[in-house]
PDB file of C-alpha atoms in Angstrom:
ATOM      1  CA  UNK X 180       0.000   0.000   0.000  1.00 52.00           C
ATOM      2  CA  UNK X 181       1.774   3.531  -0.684  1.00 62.00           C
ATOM      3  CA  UNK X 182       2.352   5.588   2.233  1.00 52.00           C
ATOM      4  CA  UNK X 183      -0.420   7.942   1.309  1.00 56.00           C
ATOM      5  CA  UNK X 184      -2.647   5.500   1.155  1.00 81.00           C
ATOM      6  CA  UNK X 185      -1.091   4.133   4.427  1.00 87.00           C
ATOM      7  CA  UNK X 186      -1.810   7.683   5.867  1.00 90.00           C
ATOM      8  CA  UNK X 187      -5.145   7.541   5.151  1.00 93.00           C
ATOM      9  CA  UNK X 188      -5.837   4.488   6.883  1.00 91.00           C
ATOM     10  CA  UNK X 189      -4.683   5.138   9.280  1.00 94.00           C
ATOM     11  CA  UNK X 190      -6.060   8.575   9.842  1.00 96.00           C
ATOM     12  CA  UNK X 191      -9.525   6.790   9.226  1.00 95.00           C
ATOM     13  CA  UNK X 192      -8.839   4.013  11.602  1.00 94.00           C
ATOM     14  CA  UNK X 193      -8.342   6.639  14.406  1.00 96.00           C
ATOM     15  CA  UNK X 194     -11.388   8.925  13.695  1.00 97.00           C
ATOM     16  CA  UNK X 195     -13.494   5.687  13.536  1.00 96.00           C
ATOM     17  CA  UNK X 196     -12.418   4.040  17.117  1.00 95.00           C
ATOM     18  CA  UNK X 197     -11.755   7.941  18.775  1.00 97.00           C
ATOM     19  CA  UNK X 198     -15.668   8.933  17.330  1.00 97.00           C
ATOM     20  CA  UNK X 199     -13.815  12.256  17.079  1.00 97.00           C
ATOM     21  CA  UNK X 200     -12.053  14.322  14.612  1.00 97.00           C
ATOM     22  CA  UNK X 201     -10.381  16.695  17.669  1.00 96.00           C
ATOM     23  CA  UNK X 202      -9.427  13.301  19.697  1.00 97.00           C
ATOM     24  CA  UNK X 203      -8.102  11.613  16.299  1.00 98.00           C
ATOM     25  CA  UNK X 204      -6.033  14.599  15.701  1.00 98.00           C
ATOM     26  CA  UNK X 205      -4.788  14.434  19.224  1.00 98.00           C
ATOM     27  CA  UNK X 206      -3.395  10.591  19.039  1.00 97.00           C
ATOM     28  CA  UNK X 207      -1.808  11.293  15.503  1.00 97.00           C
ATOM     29  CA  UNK X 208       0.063  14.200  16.850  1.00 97.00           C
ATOM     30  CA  UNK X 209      -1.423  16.716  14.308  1.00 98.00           C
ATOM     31  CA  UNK X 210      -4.363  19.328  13.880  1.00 98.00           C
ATOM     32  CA  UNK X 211      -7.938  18.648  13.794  1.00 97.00           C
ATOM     33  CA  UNK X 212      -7.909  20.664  10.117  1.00 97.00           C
ATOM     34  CA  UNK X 213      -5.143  18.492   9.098  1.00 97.00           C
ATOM     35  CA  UNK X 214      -7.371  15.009   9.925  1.00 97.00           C
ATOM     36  CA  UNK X 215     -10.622  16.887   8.488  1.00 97.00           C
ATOM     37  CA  UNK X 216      -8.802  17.416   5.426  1.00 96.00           C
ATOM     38  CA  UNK X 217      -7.746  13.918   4.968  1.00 96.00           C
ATOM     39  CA  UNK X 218     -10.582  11.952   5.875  1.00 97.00           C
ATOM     40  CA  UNK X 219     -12.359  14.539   3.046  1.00 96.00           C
ATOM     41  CA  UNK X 220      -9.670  12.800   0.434  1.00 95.00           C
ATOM     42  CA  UNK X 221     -10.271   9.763   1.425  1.00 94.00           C
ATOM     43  CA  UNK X 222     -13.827  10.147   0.898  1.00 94.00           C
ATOM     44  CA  UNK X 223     -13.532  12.121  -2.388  1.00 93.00           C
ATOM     45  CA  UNK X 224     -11.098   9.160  -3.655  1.00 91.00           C
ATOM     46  CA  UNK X 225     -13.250   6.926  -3.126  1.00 91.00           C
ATOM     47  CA  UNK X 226     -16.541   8.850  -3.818  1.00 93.00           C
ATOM     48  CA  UNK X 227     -18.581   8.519  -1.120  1.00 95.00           C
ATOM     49  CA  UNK X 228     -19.347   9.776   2.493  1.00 97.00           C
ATOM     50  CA  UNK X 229     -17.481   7.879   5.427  1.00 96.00           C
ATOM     51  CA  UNK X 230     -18.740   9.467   8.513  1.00 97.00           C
ATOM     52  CA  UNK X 231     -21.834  11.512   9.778  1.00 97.00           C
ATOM     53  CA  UNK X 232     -20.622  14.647  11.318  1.00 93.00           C
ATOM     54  CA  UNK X 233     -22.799  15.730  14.494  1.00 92.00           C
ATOM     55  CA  UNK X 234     -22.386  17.977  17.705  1.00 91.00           C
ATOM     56  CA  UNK X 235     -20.423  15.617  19.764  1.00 90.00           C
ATOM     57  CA  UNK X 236     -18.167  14.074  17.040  1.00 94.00           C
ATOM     58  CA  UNK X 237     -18.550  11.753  14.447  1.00 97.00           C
ATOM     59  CA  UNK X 238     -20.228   8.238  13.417  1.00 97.00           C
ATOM     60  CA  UNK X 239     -19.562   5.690  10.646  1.00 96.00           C
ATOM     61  CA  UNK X 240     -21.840   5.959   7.842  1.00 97.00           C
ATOM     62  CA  UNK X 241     -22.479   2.909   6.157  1.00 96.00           C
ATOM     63  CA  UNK X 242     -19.931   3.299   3.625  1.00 94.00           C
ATOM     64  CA  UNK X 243     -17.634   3.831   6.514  1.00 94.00           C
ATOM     65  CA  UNK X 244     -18.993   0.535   8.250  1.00 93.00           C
ATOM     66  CA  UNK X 245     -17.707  -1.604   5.098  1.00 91.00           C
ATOM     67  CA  UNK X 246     -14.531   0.273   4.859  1.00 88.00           C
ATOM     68  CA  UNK X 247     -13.523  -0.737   8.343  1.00 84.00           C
ATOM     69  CA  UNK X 248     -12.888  -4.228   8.226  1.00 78.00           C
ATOM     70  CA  UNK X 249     -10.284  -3.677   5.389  1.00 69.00           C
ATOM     71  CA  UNK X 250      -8.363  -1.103   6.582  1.00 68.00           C
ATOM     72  CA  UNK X 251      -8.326  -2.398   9.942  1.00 67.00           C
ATOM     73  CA  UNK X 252      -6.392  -5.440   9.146  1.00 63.00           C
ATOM     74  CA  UNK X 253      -3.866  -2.809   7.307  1.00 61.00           C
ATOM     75  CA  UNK X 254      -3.298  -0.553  10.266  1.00 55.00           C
TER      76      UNK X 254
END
């Protein structure tokens, strides 16, 4: 897997379990913009919408719900 894609992963892997784009950010040692701004390539790569956005964080859509089984044996 190339490192971007790598990146991505794992930058979806940790919004995902933290339910939070602030707390993601947080454990990969980088901005909340920075982790918004990836998880939005990830989704425009692959074309669709991976998480629900609300007032306390973030949930899997279901998009994001099949996506998690294969990245999680990649991370």
């Amino acid at each position: 897997m190339p490192l971007l894609e790598t990146q991505l992963a794992r930058y979806f892997m940790q919004v995902a379990h933290a339910k939070s784009l602030s707390k993601a950010a947080i454990k990969l040692s980088t901005t909340q913009s920075n982790v918004t701004a990836r998880i939005k390539q990830l989704e425009e790569q692959l074309g669709a919408q991976l998480f629900s956005r609300h007032s306390r964080g973030v949930a899997l859509t279901a998009a994001g719900e099949v996506l998690l089984p294969p990245f999680a044996s990649k991370s």
